[in-house]
Short mmCIF file of C-alpha atoms and ligand atoms in Angstrom, two decimals:
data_model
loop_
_atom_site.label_atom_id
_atom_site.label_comp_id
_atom_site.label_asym_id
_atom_site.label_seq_id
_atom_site.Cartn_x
_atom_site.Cartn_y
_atom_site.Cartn_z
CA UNK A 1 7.52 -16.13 3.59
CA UNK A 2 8.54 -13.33 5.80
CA UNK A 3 6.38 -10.70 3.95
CA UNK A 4 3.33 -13.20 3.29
CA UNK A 5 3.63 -14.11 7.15
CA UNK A 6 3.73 -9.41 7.86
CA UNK A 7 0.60 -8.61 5.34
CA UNK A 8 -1.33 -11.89 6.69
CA UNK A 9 -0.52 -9.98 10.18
CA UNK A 10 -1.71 -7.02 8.71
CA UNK A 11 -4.97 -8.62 7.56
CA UNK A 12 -5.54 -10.32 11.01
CA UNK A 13 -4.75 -6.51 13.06
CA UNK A 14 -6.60 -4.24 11.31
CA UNK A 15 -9.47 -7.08 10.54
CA UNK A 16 -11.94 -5.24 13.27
CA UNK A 17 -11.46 -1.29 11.17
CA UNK A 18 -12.24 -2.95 7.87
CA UNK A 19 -15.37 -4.82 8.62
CA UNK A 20 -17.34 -1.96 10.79
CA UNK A 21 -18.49 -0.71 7.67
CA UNK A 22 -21.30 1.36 9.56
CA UNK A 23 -19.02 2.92 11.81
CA UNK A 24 -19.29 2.80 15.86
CA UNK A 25 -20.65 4.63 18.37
CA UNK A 26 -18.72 5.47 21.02
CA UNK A 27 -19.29 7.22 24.59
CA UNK A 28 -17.38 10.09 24.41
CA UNK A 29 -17.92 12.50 27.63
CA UNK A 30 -21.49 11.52 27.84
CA UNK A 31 -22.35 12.00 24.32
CA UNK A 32 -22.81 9.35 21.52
CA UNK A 33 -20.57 10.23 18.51
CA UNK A 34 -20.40 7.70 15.81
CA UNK A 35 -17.05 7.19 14.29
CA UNK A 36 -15.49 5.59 11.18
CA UNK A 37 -12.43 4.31 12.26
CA UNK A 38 -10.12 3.89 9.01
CA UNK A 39 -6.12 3.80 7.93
CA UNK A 40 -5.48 7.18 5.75
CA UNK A 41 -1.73 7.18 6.32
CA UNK A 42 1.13 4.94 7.70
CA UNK A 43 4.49 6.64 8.77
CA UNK A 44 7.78 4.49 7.43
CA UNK A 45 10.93 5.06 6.33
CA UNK A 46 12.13 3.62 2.85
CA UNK A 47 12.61 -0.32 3.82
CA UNK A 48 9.10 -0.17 5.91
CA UNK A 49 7.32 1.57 2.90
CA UNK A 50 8.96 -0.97 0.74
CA UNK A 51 7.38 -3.64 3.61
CA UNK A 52 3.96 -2.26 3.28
CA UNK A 53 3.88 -2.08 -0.41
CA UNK A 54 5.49 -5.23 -1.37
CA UNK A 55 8.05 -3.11 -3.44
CA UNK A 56 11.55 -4.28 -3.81
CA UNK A 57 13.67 -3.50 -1.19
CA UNK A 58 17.04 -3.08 -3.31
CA UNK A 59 17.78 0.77 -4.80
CA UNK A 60 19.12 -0.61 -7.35
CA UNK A 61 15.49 -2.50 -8.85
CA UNK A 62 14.48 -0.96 -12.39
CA UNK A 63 11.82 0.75 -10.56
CA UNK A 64 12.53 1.20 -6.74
CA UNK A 65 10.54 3.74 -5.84
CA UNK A 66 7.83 2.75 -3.65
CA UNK A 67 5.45 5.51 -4.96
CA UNK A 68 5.59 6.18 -8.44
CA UNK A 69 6.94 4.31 -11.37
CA UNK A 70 9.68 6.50 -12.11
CA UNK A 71 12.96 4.00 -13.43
CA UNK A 72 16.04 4.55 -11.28
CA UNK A 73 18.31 6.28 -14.20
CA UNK A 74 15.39 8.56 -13.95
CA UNK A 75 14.82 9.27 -10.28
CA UNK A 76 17.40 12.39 -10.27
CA UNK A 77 16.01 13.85 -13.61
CA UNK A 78 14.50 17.44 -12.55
CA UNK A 79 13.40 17.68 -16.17
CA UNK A 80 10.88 14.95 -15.94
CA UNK A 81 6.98 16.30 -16.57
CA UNK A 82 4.15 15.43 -14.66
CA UNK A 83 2.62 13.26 -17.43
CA UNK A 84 6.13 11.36 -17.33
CA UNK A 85 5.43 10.17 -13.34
CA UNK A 86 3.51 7.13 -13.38
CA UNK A 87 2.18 6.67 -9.49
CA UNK A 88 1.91 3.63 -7.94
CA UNK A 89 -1.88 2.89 -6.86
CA UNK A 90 -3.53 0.44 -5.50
CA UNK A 91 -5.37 -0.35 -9.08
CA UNK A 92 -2.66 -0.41 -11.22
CA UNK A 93 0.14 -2.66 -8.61
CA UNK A 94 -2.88 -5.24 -8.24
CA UNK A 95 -3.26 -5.33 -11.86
CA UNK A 96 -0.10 -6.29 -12.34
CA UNK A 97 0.03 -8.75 -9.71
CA UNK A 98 -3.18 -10.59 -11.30
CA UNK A 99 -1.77 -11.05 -14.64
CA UNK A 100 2.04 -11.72 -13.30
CA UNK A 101 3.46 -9.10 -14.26
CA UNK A 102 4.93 -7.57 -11.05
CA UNK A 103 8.38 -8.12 -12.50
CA UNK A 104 7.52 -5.24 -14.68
CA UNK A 105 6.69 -3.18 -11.90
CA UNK A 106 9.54 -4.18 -9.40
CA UNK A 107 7.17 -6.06 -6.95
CA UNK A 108 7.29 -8.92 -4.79
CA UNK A 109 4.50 -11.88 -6.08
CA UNK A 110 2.37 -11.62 -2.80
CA UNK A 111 -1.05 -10.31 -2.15
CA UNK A 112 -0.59 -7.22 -0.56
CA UNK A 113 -3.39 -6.54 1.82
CA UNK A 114 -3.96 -3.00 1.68
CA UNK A 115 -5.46 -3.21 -2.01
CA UNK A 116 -8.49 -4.85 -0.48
CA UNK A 117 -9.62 -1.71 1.52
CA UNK A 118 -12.01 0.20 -0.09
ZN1 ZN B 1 8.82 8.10 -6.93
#
């Protein structure tokens, strides 16, 4: 309930930056300048990232990393490739959470917010 109640928070703060989808104009020292206000990056350590992406909070989840889908025996393995680093995006965490699967993924079942920003 706690992390429905913090994305349904999320939803209801940043409401206003989603749905200008034309931008503003604003009155900057005398001069119209239009802006397009939007959310490129959110600064969090671990348990907030895990917040914001619904990931679970526990190191030791199969898969606790909230960025990629790396498993945790695997985490400390320098000799990993690039093609062996699954990331986590937006696409492929919603998927999962449509066809219940998020177990698979280490996520909590909850609609997380930022997937609906374009
Ligand atoms: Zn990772």
């Amino acid at each position: 309930m706690v992390r429905e109640t913090f994305h349904k928070s999320l939803r209801h703060l940043l409401e206003p930056i989603i749905s200008l989808k034309y931008g503003i104009d604003l009155l900057v020292n005398e001069e119209i300048i239009w802006f397009y206000p939007r959310v490129s990056v959110i600064i969090a350590d671990w348990p907030e990232a895990a917040t914001y992406c619904l990931t679970y909070k526990s190191p030791s989840s199969n898969i606790p990393c909230h960025f990629c889908l790396v498993k945790r025996e695997n985490l400390a393995n320098i000799n990993l490739k690039p093609d062996d680093i699954m990331p986590r995006t937006h696409e492929n965490m919603s998927y999962n959470y449509h066809q219940n699967s998020g177990k698979t993924v280490c996520i909590e079942p909850i609609l997380n917010f930022f997937w609906e920003i374009p």
